[in-house]
Amino acid sequence: NEPFQMRTRTLEIGLRQENYENTVTQYLAGLRMPIGDTGWRVEGYVSEGRTKIINTQSGNVDLVKLEQLLSAADGGNALCAGGFNPFGANPLSAACRTFLRVDLQPTRDLIQQIGQVYASGDVMDLPAGPLSVVVGAEYRNIESKANPGSGAENISGFTLEDPEDGTSSFKDFFGEALIPLVKDAPFAKTLELNLGYRYSLAEFADKLTGFKSDEDSSSSFKAEINWQPVDILRFRASYQRAVRAPNFEELFAGGNDAPQYFDPCSKGGVLRSGGSAAQVAALCGATGVGDVAGYVQTPGSQLTAYLAGNNQLESERGDTITIGAVFSTPWENQWTERLRGSIDYYNIKVKDAILRPQINRIVADCFNYYGNNPTFSPTYVACNQTLIRGGGDILQLDNRYPGGIYDPVNDAYPFQFTNQGRIETSGIDFQVDYGFDWEWLGLSPSWGGVKANVIISKLFEYKSKSLSSLPLLDTAGTVSYFGAGLGQSFPEWRVTGTAAWTFGDFDVLGRTRYIGKMDNRLSVEFPGETFGGTKGVWYTDVSAGWKATDTVEVRLGVNNAFDKKPPQYSPNVQSGTDPSVFDVVGRRVFAQLRLRF
């Protein structure tokens, strides 16, 4: 009579597949006119965008029917031919596959309405030039409605989404001024200061619960300076304060995450040997591992973490500092006059960041990878009733941190979005442009000319944390894994180079892209453990175009011309790689026809 758990991938039901149908409709109308003879002008516009997303899912399992099969006295034969025997390698019959399989069609409707009006002109003449300003106001209203589909609460397969129906509205007032400070001085050809300020009022409403927030105010501002000491060189620097109000999901929506995770209790991990092995084994037993000595984590296993919105969230704030220079060659000859470039350093810090819980870091914190639980105590906050196991693998992660709330529907303590996060990143961007005409080499002018460009980005750091109790970890130079989020791979080096040869009405374009090598993100989150990373990758694209007329252009090309395969690593984001970074399609040919009216 002892309860036990069985886990399986229901591949016989069919692969989990999503097909998206997106319908976008947009309207825009605007007006631009001078204000009498004042030299000022006023501009305004209104727009509305409507997006409907229909997501057809296949490969889900109906949990109600599954329970009916498991509890049937005859093994389920009366429900579908062959029934369901979970013990052993017993294939499902076609009738039972049809009986269990359920296709869903969750939908999402988005409406965005924007109205903006502003006036611009010169206020006064200063010794270095006119003082120009812009002042205006803007209104934005965003409606979001999600329907997970009939019976979605009874399926297993795709991550379940909760129903949503709410609005976010913003009233903004802004101003910007361009102030010329110096002109044609010995130390400055030009020196300009650009100041900007925006005051925003935000309001949110959840139609499902009837909640409506108070109007929340925030301010953003910037100061930019441009200094050109000589003709060939211009320096620029800026400081900007940006704010981001929480979105609907962070305020109200629920749902769950099911990320891949690493289990320090699994045999082969660095903690299972060494001076603390006995303490680690005791902690593994205390968190629910039955056979500690023989436990091996199930390959590709995931854990569940429930999420909850938080209508008390405040806006997150970001401070950005940039310093850069733009240069062009001083030599007035045909070989150098088209050489120019720029270099920019950036440093961004986001305070009160709203981040999803970083599940693996909570697991790592429990097992003292960050030095917060040196005694490997099972009562430490990241361990105490937080890791829910089924005798072996971690099945669920509960938020038993101070302030955690109980969700009786899922029998869990969900992780609420909070303002405890922090992000710090910095790097350098470098760009060089060059061009020449073949005529310079003695060829006919009909050979045209070449323009080339290279952009190099170096990421110094990308530090983040989602909870105040966790350390700020630097994940620059790491590739993401399933559950850490798309777009979360951060190569230290990126290079993009392009060259275009134009002759008459024809052109040939070549582009190369480089993505630097990366370590696995888990190697940072579990220091000392070994995981697979990726090598550097080059991609090459080529195309040719013909401008048939002033309004018609034809282009043929090949992307990923050398059919470079995406690097494989484990654990990964999807299908052995990260599709949001690497090319998973391979070599492909395209044809494009452009018509201008």
XYZ file of C-alpha atoms in Angstrom:
597
model
C 0.000 0.000 0.000
C 3.036 2.258 -0.134
C 2.513 5.114 -2.673
C 5.198 5.464 -5.317
C 5.789 7.593 -8.381
C 6.403 6.623 -11.980
C 7.548 9.088 -14.656
C 7.514 8.642 -18.411
C 7.842 10.544 -21.668
C 4.588 9.986 -23.526
C 6.214 9.813 -26.944
C 3.679 7.257 -28.183
C 0.981 9.936 -28.031
C 2.968 11.897 -30.597
C 5.665 14.551 -30.531
C 4.710 17.773 -28.802
C 4.345 20.306 -31.581
C 3.108 23.887 -31.787
C 1.834 25.692 -34.862
C 1.378 29.446 -34.566
C -0.970 31.568 -36.646
C -0.428 35.292 -36.086
C -2.766 37.924 -37.500
C -1.610 41.541 -37.155
C -3.673 44.598 -38.074
C -2.350 48.122 -37.661
C -3.819 51.591 -38.194
C -1.966 54.886 -38.030
C -2.880 58.486 -38.775
C -0.788 61.587 -38.170
C -0.551 65.300 -38.728
C 2.443 67.619 -39.161
C 2.110 71.402 -39.485
C 3.949 74.666 -38.724
C 2.801 76.951 -35.923
C 2.298 80.166 -37.859
C 5.527 82.030 -38.648
C 7.153 81.188 -35.316
C 9.539 78.618 -36.784
C 7.981 75.985 -34.543
C 6.101 72.972 -35.773
C 3.725 70.503 -34.154
C 3.368 66.814 -34.928
C 0.958 64.222 -33.648
C -0.323 60.747 -34.420
C -2.670 58.061 -33.169
C -2.240 54.353 -33.813
C -3.831 51.060 -32.944
C -2.332 47.632 -33.377
C -4.231 44.375 -32.956
C -2.539 40.990 -32.757
C -4.297 37.636 -32.528
C -2.147 34.577 -31.846
C -3.623 31.094 -32.278
C -1.368 28.328 -30.993
C -2.412 24.830 -32.063
C -0.763 22.243 -29.797
C -0.556 18.511 -30.385
C 0.959 15.738 -28.279
C -0.752 16.572 -24.976
C -2.134 13.859 -22.680
C -5.581 14.068 -21.081
C -4.883 13.446 -17.373
C -8.521 12.659 -16.534
C -8.626 9.875 -19.118
C -5.194 8.656 -18.005
C -6.476 8.292 -14.431
C -9.515 6.449 -15.762
C -7.239 3.960 -17.516
C -5.037 3.472 -14.454
C -7.954 2.922 -12.078
C -10.020 0.698 -14.380
C -10.456 -2.834 -13.012
C -9.884 -4.383 -16.446
C -6.787 -2.304 -17.158
C -8.801 0.017 -19.350
C -9.810 -2.451 -22.068
C -13.390 -1.250 -21.938
C -12.220 2.332 -22.546
C -9.838 1.589 -25.405
C -8.690 -1.654 -26.998
C -5.613 -3.004 -25.235
C -5.899 -0.756 -22.175
C -2.854 0.692 -20.471
C -0.306 -1.313 -18.497
C 2.378 1.058 -17.147
C 4.645 -1.785 -15.942
C 7.158 -2.817 -18.553
C 7.541 -2.035 -22.243
C 3.925 -2.327 -23.269
C 3.105 -0.270 -26.354
C -0.136 1.650 -26.467
C -2.674 0.576 -29.045
C -3.859 3.015 -31.687
C -7.216 3.196 -29.911
C -5.617 4.147 -26.583
C -3.378 6.705 -28.225
C -6.447 8.350 -29.687
C -8.253 8.064 -26.335
C -5.449 9.807 -24.403
C -4.344 12.389 -26.902
C -5.805 15.891 -26.730
C -5.071 18.853 -28.993
C -5.364 22.337 -27.538
C -5.705 25.725 -29.174
C -4.763 28.456 -26.675
C -5.188 31.993 -27.991
C -3.865 35.425 -27.090
C -5.292 38.795 -28.129
C -3.244 41.983 -27.820
C -4.386 45.543 -28.478
C -2.013 48.508 -28.308
C -3.291 52.070 -28.636
C -0.911 55.031 -28.778
C -1.476 58.752 -29.077
C 1.369 61.273 -29.140
C 1.700 64.991 -29.784
C 4.796 67.177 -29.559
C 6.066 70.578 -30.583
C 9.627 71.485 -31.543
C 11.486 74.667 -32.295
C 14.200 77.118 -31.243
C 13.837 79.007 -27.978
C 16.705 81.479 -28.338
C 19.971 82.128 -30.086
C 23.100 81.429 -28.054
C 26.650 82.424 -29.053
C 27.281 78.851 -30.252
C 23.934 78.457 -32.040
C 20.185 78.131 -31.425
C 18.809 76.434 -28.306
C 16.344 73.835 -29.638
C 13.683 72.071 -27.564
C 10.984 69.435 -27.943
C 8.031 69.107 -25.549
C 5.185 66.634 -25.792
C 2.803 64.134 -24.271
C 1.988 60.522 -24.990
C -0.731 58.051 -24.025
C -0.338 54.260 -24.325
C -2.935 51.621 -23.540
C -2.197 47.904 -23.808
C -4.831 45.182 -23.465
C -3.826 41.540 -23.039
C -6.201 38.597 -23.062
C -5.161 34.931 -22.973
C -7.401 31.876 -23.195
C -5.521 28.602 -22.481
C -8.244 26.556 -24.176
C -10.960 24.245 -23.014
C -9.717 21.537 -20.652
C -6.205 22.958 -20.427
C -6.120 22.388 -16.667
C -6.378 18.627 -17.247
C -3.514 18.101 -19.662
C 0.125 17.090 -19.365
C 2.601 18.145 -21.991
C 2.982 21.829 -22.736
C 3.440 24.242 -19.831
C 0.015 25.337 -18.645
C -0.867 29.022 -18.907
C -3.496 30.676 -16.748
C -6.285 32.810 -18.236
C -5.430 36.498 -18.518
C -7.492 39.609 -19.113
C -6.084 42.968 -18.149
C -4.874 46.380 -19.194
C -1.825 48.583 -18.708
C -2.040 52.312 -19.436
C 0.598 55.040 -19.370
C 0.466 58.836 -19.511
C 3.831 60.381 -20.327
C 5.039 63.981 -20.473
C 8.476 64.630 -21.945
C 10.894 67.309 -22.950
C 14.315 67.486 -24.590
C 16.755 70.321 -25.173
C 19.834 70.601 -27.409
C 22.137 73.264 -25.974
C 25.133 74.423 -28.056
C 27.881 75.438 -25.620
C 30.923 76.238 -27.770
C 31.565 76.645 -31.488
C 34.793 77.238 -33.428
C 36.930 77.681 -30.310
C 40.617 76.651 -30.126
C 39.758 73.640 -27.944
C 36.419 72.755 -29.542
C 35.014 72.930 -33.037
C 31.677 72.148 -31.361
C 30.537 71.323 -27.842
C 26.885 70.413 -27.307
C 24.786 69.265 -24.360
C 21.585 67.273 -24.847
C 19.178 67.013 -21.882
C 15.980 64.959 -21.714
C 13.315 64.202 -19.125
C 10.175 62.026 -19.084
C 7.522 61.806 -16.370
C 5.258 58.760 -16.549
C 2.035 57.745 -14.799
C 1.216 54.027 -14.950
C -2.002 52.231 -14.109
C -2.853 48.517 -14.255
C -6.096 46.544 -14.045
C -6.902 42.820 -13.872
C -10.406 42.271 -15.235
C -10.552 38.689 -13.943
C -10.117 39.669 -10.306
C -11.415 43.233 -10.475
C -8.108 44.608 -9.153
C -7.116 48.105 -10.230
C -3.865 49.700 -9.143
C -3.294 53.211 -7.968
C -1.565 55.520 -10.420
C 2.188 55.004 -10.037
C 4.629 57.707 -11.112
C 8.220 57.363 -12.312
C 10.822 59.576 -13.964
C 13.534 58.962 -16.496
C 16.163 61.371 -17.741
C 19.357 61.682 -19.730
C 22.340 63.937 -20.235
C 24.505 63.595 -23.346
C 27.553 65.601 -24.331
C 29.230 65.774 -27.739
C 32.667 67.358 -28.068
C 34.503 67.716 -31.352
C 37.977 69.147 -30.604
C 39.179 68.750 -34.228
C 37.621 67.850 -37.538
C 38.771 64.234 -37.452
C 37.652 63.311 -33.933
C 34.462 63.595 -31.907
C 33.943 62.387 -28.343
C 30.561 61.501 -26.872
C 29.394 60.513 -23.397
C 26.025 60.033 -21.758
C 24.287 59.163 -18.530
C 20.732 57.844 -18.704
C 18.189 56.741 -16.135
C 15.606 54.367 -17.596
C 12.583 52.816 -15.910
C 10.472 49.803 -16.863
C 7.057 49.283 -15.381
C 6.066 45.662 -14.639
C 4.142 43.940 -17.412
C 0.863 42.067 -17.080
C 2.482 38.656 -16.554
C 4.639 39.965 -13.730
C 1.713 41.737 -12.067
C -1.084 39.215 -12.357
C -0.344 36.072 -14.369
C 0.498 32.687 -12.927
C 1.595 29.441 -14.539
C 4.688 27.343 -13.980
C 8.232 26.719 -15.115
C 9.732 23.313 -15.819
C 13.469 23.942 -16.279
C 16.241 21.421 -16.586
C 18.275 21.258 -13.417
C 21.453 19.765 -11.991
C 21.203 17.602 -8.869
C 24.296 17.710 -6.608
C 23.123 14.452 -4.988
C 23.638 12.468 -8.197
C 26.667 10.138 -8.259
C 29.598 11.719 -10.096
C 29.084 15.240 -8.782
C 32.081 16.885 -7.130
C 30.289 17.160 -3.780
C 29.737 13.401 -3.538
C 33.457 12.960 -2.856
C 35.945 14.942 -0.820
C 35.952 16.233 2.717
C 32.234 17.139 2.862
C 30.905 13.952 1.226
C 29.298 12.651 4.429
C 27.550 15.957 5.130
C 26.332 16.141 1.534
C 24.993 12.595 1.728
C 23.136 13.471 4.928
C 21.630 16.560 3.293
C 20.572 14.499 0.273
C 18.794 12.068 2.570
C 17.169 14.897 4.498
C 15.810 16.456 1.287
C 14.207 13.164 0.235
C 16.718 10.946 -1.579
C 15.944 7.343 -0.635
C 18.996 5.399 -1.830
C 21.668 8.056 -1.416
C 24.582 5.748 -2.258
C 23.084 4.565 -5.556
C 21.143 7.618 -6.671
C 21.707 8.843 -10.232
C 19.640 11.732 -11.591
C 17.325 10.815 -14.449
C 18.856 12.194 -17.690
C 17.073 15.299 -18.956
C 14.879 15.536 -15.867
C 13.017 18.749 -15.112
C 11.463 20.155 -11.969
C 8.307 22.192 -11.550
C 8.261 25.652 -10.030
C 4.951 27.506 -9.849
C 4.857 31.237 -10.560
C 2.516 33.933 -9.312
C 2.048 37.574 -10.209
C 2.593 40.362 -7.714
C 0.428 43.478 -8.024
C 2.657 45.310 -5.536
C 5.626 45.416 -7.905
C 7.399 48.691 -8.534
C 9.195 49.813 -11.675
C 12.739 48.634 -12.148
C 15.428 51.269 -12.695
C 18.415 51.152 -15.003
C 21.423 53.480 -15.066
C 23.523 53.538 -18.230
C 26.883 55.246 -18.762
C 28.419 55.383 -22.228
C 31.723 56.868 -23.361
C 32.833 56.805 -26.972
C 34.630 58.403 -29.876
C 34.009 58.760 -33.611
C 36.975 59.254 -35.903
C 37.668 59.847 -39.573
C 41.038 60.056 -41.291
C 42.699 63.491 -41.646
C 44.445 62.606 -44.903
C 42.708 64.026 -47.937
C 43.394 61.392 -50.565
C 41.181 58.859 -52.264
C 42.592 55.880 -50.328
C 41.757 57.183 -46.872
C 38.890 59.650 -47.253
C 36.299 56.878 -46.763
C 37.898 55.416 -43.663
C 36.003 56.121 -40.451
C 35.115 54.310 -37.275
C 33.827 54.470 -33.734
C 34.437 52.903 -30.350
C 31.992 52.953 -27.449
C 32.101 51.664 -23.881
C 28.869 50.987 -22.005
C 28.081 50.191 -18.384
C 24.510 49.305 -17.378
C 23.166 48.618 -13.896
C 19.534 47.633 -13.317
C 18.268 47.951 -9.751
C 15.037 46.475 -8.395
C 15.037 44.183 -11.430
C 12.003 41.945 -11.965
C 13.399 38.528 -12.854
C 12.032 35.003 -12.992
C 13.399 32.759 -10.217
C 16.782 31.278 -11.146
C 15.915 27.718 -10.129
C 19.353 26.117 -10.395
C 20.889 28.856 -8.252
C 18.437 28.056 -5.456
C 19.416 24.372 -5.670
C 23.110 25.325 -5.712
C 22.612 27.636 -2.727
C 21.103 24.791 -0.718
C 24.202 22.665 -1.341
C 26.657 25.448 -0.395
C 28.122 26.154 -3.828
C 28.119 29.833 -2.825
C 29.309 29.359 0.759
C 25.974 30.276 2.385
C 25.321 26.830 3.923
C 28.748 25.626 5.117
C 27.272 23.034 7.521
C 24.997 21.614 4.792
C 22.052 22.142 7.102
C 18.684 20.841 5.848
C 16.993 23.727 7.707
C 18.776 26.376 5.619
C 16.176 28.518 3.827
C 17.065 27.218 0.338
C 16.666 23.615 1.562
C 13.974 23.700 4.252
C 10.841 22.226 2.686
C 11.902 23.789 -0.590
C 13.215 20.811 -2.567
C 10.345 18.363 -3.096
C 11.557 14.926 -4.153
C 9.868 11.630 -4.965
C 12.532 9.445 -3.397
C 15.108 10.532 -5.955
C 14.815 13.335 -8.505
C 13.731 16.814 -7.448
C 10.136 17.083 -8.630
C 9.198 20.538 -7.419
C 10.717 23.671 -5.944
C 8.611 25.552 -3.401
C 9.084 29.150 -2.337
C 9.447 28.727 1.423
C 11.408 31.948 1.702
C 10.050 34.608 4.105
C 6.858 36.032 2.644
C 6.063 32.942 0.571
C 2.357 32.320 -0.017
C 0.465 29.021 -0.265
C -1.446 28.090 -3.421
C -4.090 25.476 -2.497
C -5.004 24.817 -6.137
C -1.539 23.458 -6.971
C -0.652 22.512 -3.390
C 2.504 24.573 -3.726
C 4.259 27.730 -2.629
C 4.697 29.665 -5.889
C 7.508 32.079 -6.602
C 6.168 35.599 -6.883
C 7.860 38.134 -9.085
C 9.738 40.591 -6.875
C 11.987 43.636 -7.113
C 14.895 41.759 -5.518
C 16.797 41.245 -8.763
C 19.852 43.026 -10.057
C 21.667 43.132 -13.422
C 25.092 44.591 -14.190
C 26.688 44.472 -17.627
C 29.442 46.269 -19.511
C 31.331 45.995 -22.772
C 32.839 47.711 -25.796
C 31.519 48.061 -29.366
C 33.975 48.852 -32.166
C 33.090 49.705 -35.777
C 35.148 50.496 -38.889
C 33.831 51.544 -42.328
C 35.846 51.711 -45.538
C 35.231 51.973 -49.270
C 36.991 52.464 -52.599
C 36.300 52.644 -56.342
C 37.854 50.123 -58.737
C 38.725 53.077 -60.934
C 41.453 53.897 -58.401
C 43.160 50.676 -59.504
C 43.072 51.676 -63.148
C 39.866 49.832 -64.061
C 36.917 51.261 -65.958
C 34.419 53.368 -63.958
C 31.782 50.786 -64.916
C 33.358 48.427 -62.371
C 31.790 50.563 -59.631
C 32.985 50.541 -56.039
C 33.200 48.545 -52.828
C 31.967 49.402 -49.327
C 33.022 47.352 -46.310
C 32.066 47.406 -42.658
C 33.063 45.435 -39.545
C 31.466 45.552 -36.098
C 33.169 43.920 -33.113
C 31.498 43.567 -29.722
C 33.313 42.525 -26.566
C 31.207 41.692 -23.497
C 33.137 42.281 -20.276
C 30.519 41.078 -17.786
C 26.887 40.134 -17.377
C 26.064 39.732 -13.695
C 22.607 38.964 -12.385
C 20.608 37.591 -9.481
C 16.869 37.160 -8.923
C 16.786 37.007 -5.101
C 18.583 39.204 -2.580
C 19.920 36.094 -0.783
C 21.704 34.816 -3.894
C 25.117 35.974 -5.127
C 25.609 38.174 -8.171
C 27.007 35.709 -10.732
C 28.854 36.711 -13.903
C 27.526 34.722 -16.884
C 29.434 36.517 -19.647
C 30.858 33.928 -22.025
C 28.230 31.285 -21.173
C 25.608 29.474 -23.223
C 22.115 28.955 -21.825
C 20.187 25.741 -21.064
C 16.519 24.730 -21.124
C 14.577 26.768 -18.597
C 17.041 29.645 -18.300
C 15.156 31.491 -21.026
C 15.583 32.185 -24.729
C 18.044 34.899 -25.630
C 20.066 34.284 -22.477
C 23.321 33.103 -24.083
C 26.056 35.730 -23.758
C 29.164 35.182 -25.935
C 32.066 37.439 -24.979
C 32.911 38.077 -28.626
C 30.661 38.835 -31.584
C 31.871 39.965 -35.013
C 29.847 40.971 -38.069
C 31.589 41.922 -41.308
C 29.926 42.990 -44.557
C 31.219 43.943 -47.993
C 29.143 45.193 -50.927
C 30.318 45.598 -54.517
C 28.033 47.872 -56.557
C 28.368 48.301 -60.323
C 25.635 49.957 -62.330
C 22.271 48.490 -61.449
C 23.833 45.366 -59.896
C 25.367 44.615 -56.506
C 26.957 41.649 -54.754
C 26.792 41.432 -50.972
C 28.803 39.225 -48.631
C 28.407 38.951 -44.872
C 30.232 36.939 -42.224
C 29.211 36.509 -38.610
C 31.211 35.164 -35.688
C 29.848 33.955 -32.347
C 32.569 33.305 -29.783
C 33.048 30.143 -27.745
C 31.019 29.775 -24.563
C 31.057 27.697 -21.403
C 27.851 26.131 -20.136
C 25.835 28.410 -17.837
C 25.645 25.628 -15.230
C 29.446 25.709 -14.793
C 29.014 29.194 -13.279
C 25.934 28.319 -11.243
C 27.575 25.115 -9.901
C 31.272 26.087 -9.667
C 33.567 23.086 -9.817
C 31.187 20.920 -11.864
C 31.908 20.123 -15.520
C 29.415 20.686 -18.334
C 29.617 20.878 -22.110
C 30.074 24.246 -23.835
C 30.364 25.477 -27.424
C 33.189 26.422 -29.765
C 33.318 29.585 -31.834
C 31.196 29.573 -34.996
C 31.493 31.479 -38.301
C 28.543 31.930 -40.676
C 28.768 33.262 -44.241
C 25.915 34.748 -46.306
C 26.064 35.914 -49.936
C 23.513 37.561 -52.228
C 23.221 39.460 -55.497
C 20.726 42.132 -56.477
C 19.480 43.806 -59.630
C 17.717 47.175 -59.622
C 15.512 46.618 -62.652
C 13.807 50.014 -62.369
C 13.494 52.784 -59.818
C 10.645 50.845 -58.196
C 11.529 47.185 -58.805
C 14.452 45.287 -57.262
C 15.269 41.568 -57.445
C 17.620 39.760 -55.051
C 18.879 36.150 -54.893
C 21.056 34.782 -52.134
C 22.307 31.979 -49.928
C 22.375 32.190 -46.133
C 24.791 29.948 -44.213
C 26.493 29.225 -47.518
C 28.873 26.609 -46.074
C 26.037 24.780 -44.301
C 27.571 25.248 -40.853
C 25.865 22.992 -38.302
C 24.900 24.377 -34.882
C 27.276 23.352 -32.086
C 25.928 20.628 -29.816
C 26.269 20.771 -26.030
C 24.586 19.428 -22.907
C 22.496 20.476 -21.112
C 21.120 22.731 -23.828
C 18.236 25.051 -24.655
C 16.536 22.858 -27.271
C 17.440 19.965 -29.582
C 21.045 19.840 -28.422
C 21.816 23.528 -29.045
C 20.483 27.085 -28.597
C 18.215 27.962 -31.565
C 18.014 31.602 -30.473
C 21.774 32.023 -31.084
C 22.907 29.411 -33.607
C 21.591 28.633 -37.100
C 19.597 25.382 -36.867
C 18.216 25.460 -40.424
C 21.476 25.166 -42.377
C 22.155 26.328 -45.928
C 19.110 27.941 -47.526
C 18.460 29.794 -50.763
C 16.119 32.771 -50.969
C 14.598 34.958 -53.676
C 13.222 38.413 -52.987
C 11.182 40.858 -55.054
C 10.797 44.428 -53.795
C 8.216 46.801 -55.211
C 8.055 50.468 -54.254
C 5.031 52.645 -54.920
